[in-house]
Amino acid sequence: MNYATAVHETVAALRSIREQWAELLLAIETPPADVWPPRQLAHTLRAGDDEPLVVEDRAPLVLREHPAPLNVDALDAGLAIERQVFALADTLAAAVQHASHGDPRRWDFQNPGAADARGAAGSRAHGLHFACVWVEGRVLDEDTEPEQQLDGAPAAPPFAPLPPHLLHEARRTARIAEGRLLRTLGLDQRTTPVPDRPCPWCGGELTLHTDPHEAPSVTCATGPTCTAPVGMTRTGRRVWEWGDLPELIAALGVDMATAA
Ligand SMILES: [Zn+2]
């Protein structure tokens, strides 16, 4: 694999983790979801339209109390993903970091001798989102040029460029973490029969399609004779694309207020 492709894939995986992290945090507080309605859609249409969950600088799961998580699988996945990404940041920092203490770009290691839990956590205290952004900066070789000091003298760059073997380590770790996250949320590529909810137009079996790179869709197994007012796939099945799903959900009579 060439260097540019590895950079691209690593950055894509890190961004996917950041984008879906709020969903995982919500999933921990929610009983395991059925396949219907699609979790992404349930979240989008959730009654009351809560404030979106802001994940920047959220305390990491490792520093929080979890008295009664409603979805233990989601919590386990979240803790594992944090461990993997934090350990990756440690590895990269040990190899390429020259930023001085107090520089906000610096990744601080854990410090068991610190006075409190947040201090002992080092940069882990800023949470997974920060760690993903920091790792992305190393993968993109940001801040690797000499910098001008106040007196005009050039200062050593805060970071050295990432050597290829660490880029490949970053790519491997980020993709494993992304895969676990998407599987936990049911957003990896899969097709799932929708149980107990036949097509409202023809009674055919409905199937939910999810893909990490596309919005979810639903198909009806009947074929062109199904009278649902939506388009067809290349194989002649009625398909509810993202924009059609609210209509399908309404036809199925799902109460979105309780579905999420
Ligand atoms: Zn149908």
JSON list of C-alpha atoms and ligand atoms in Angstrom, two decimals, residues 198-206 219-223 225-228 238 240, ligand 1:
[
{"chain": "A", "resi": 198, "resn": "PRO", "atom": "CA", "xyz": [-44.42, -6.57, 6.43]},
{"chain": "A", "resi": 199, "resn": "CYS", "atom": "CA", "xyz": [-44.57, -4.06, 3.59]},
{"chain": "A", "resi": 200, "resn": "PRO", "atom": "CA", "xyz": [-47.66, -1.86, 4.19]},
{"chain": "A", "resi": 201, "resn": "TRP", "atom": "CA", "xyz": [-48.40, -1.86, 0.43]},
{"chain": "A", "resi": 202, "resn": "CYS", "atom": "CA", "xyz": [-48.07, -5.55, -0.48]},
{"chain": "A", "resi": 203, "resn": "GLY", "atom": "CA", "xyz": [-47.30, -7.57, 2.65]},
{"chain": "A", "resi": 204, "resn": "GLY", "atom": "CA", "xyz": [-43.85, -8.55, 1.36]},
{"chain": "A", "resi": 205, "resn": "GLU", "atom": "CA", "xyz": [-40.84, -9.02, 3.60]},
{"chain": "A", "resi": 206, "resn": "LEU", "atom": "CA", "xyz": [-38.84, -5.88, 4.28]},
{"chain": "A", "resi": 219, "resn": "THR", "atom": "CA", "xyz": [-36.20, -2.93, 0.29]},
{"chain": "A", "resi": 220, "resn": "CYS", "atom": "CA", "xyz": [-39.40, -4.96, -0.23]},
{"chain": "A", "resi": 221, "resn": "ALA", "atom": "CA", "xyz": [-38.88, -8.57, -1.39]},
{"chain": "A", "resi": 222, "resn": "THR", "atom": "CA", "xyz": [-41.95, -8.69, -3.67]},
{"chain": "A", "resi": 223, "resn": "GLY", "atom": "CA", "xyz": [-40.60, -7.02, -6.79]},
{"chain": "A", "resi": 225, "resn": "THR", "atom": "CA", "xyz": [-45.75, -5.65, -8.46]},
{"chain": "A", "resi": 226, "resn": "CYS", "atom": "CA", "xyz": [-45.39, -4.02, -5.05]},
{"chain": "A", "resi": 227, "resn": "THR", "atom": "CA", "xyz": [-47.39, -0.77, -5.29]},
{"chain": "A", "resi": 228, "resn": "ALA", "atom": "CA", "xyz": [-45.30, 1.27, -2.86]},
{"chain": "A", "resi": 238, "resn": "ARG", "atom": "CA", "xyz": [-39.03, -1.32, -4.27]},
{"chain": "A", "resi": 240, "resn": "TRP", "atom": "CA", "xyz": [-37.03, 3.31, 0.43]},
{"chain": "B", "resi": 1, "resn": "ZN", "atom": "ZN", "xyz": [-44.01, -4.22, -0.96]}
]
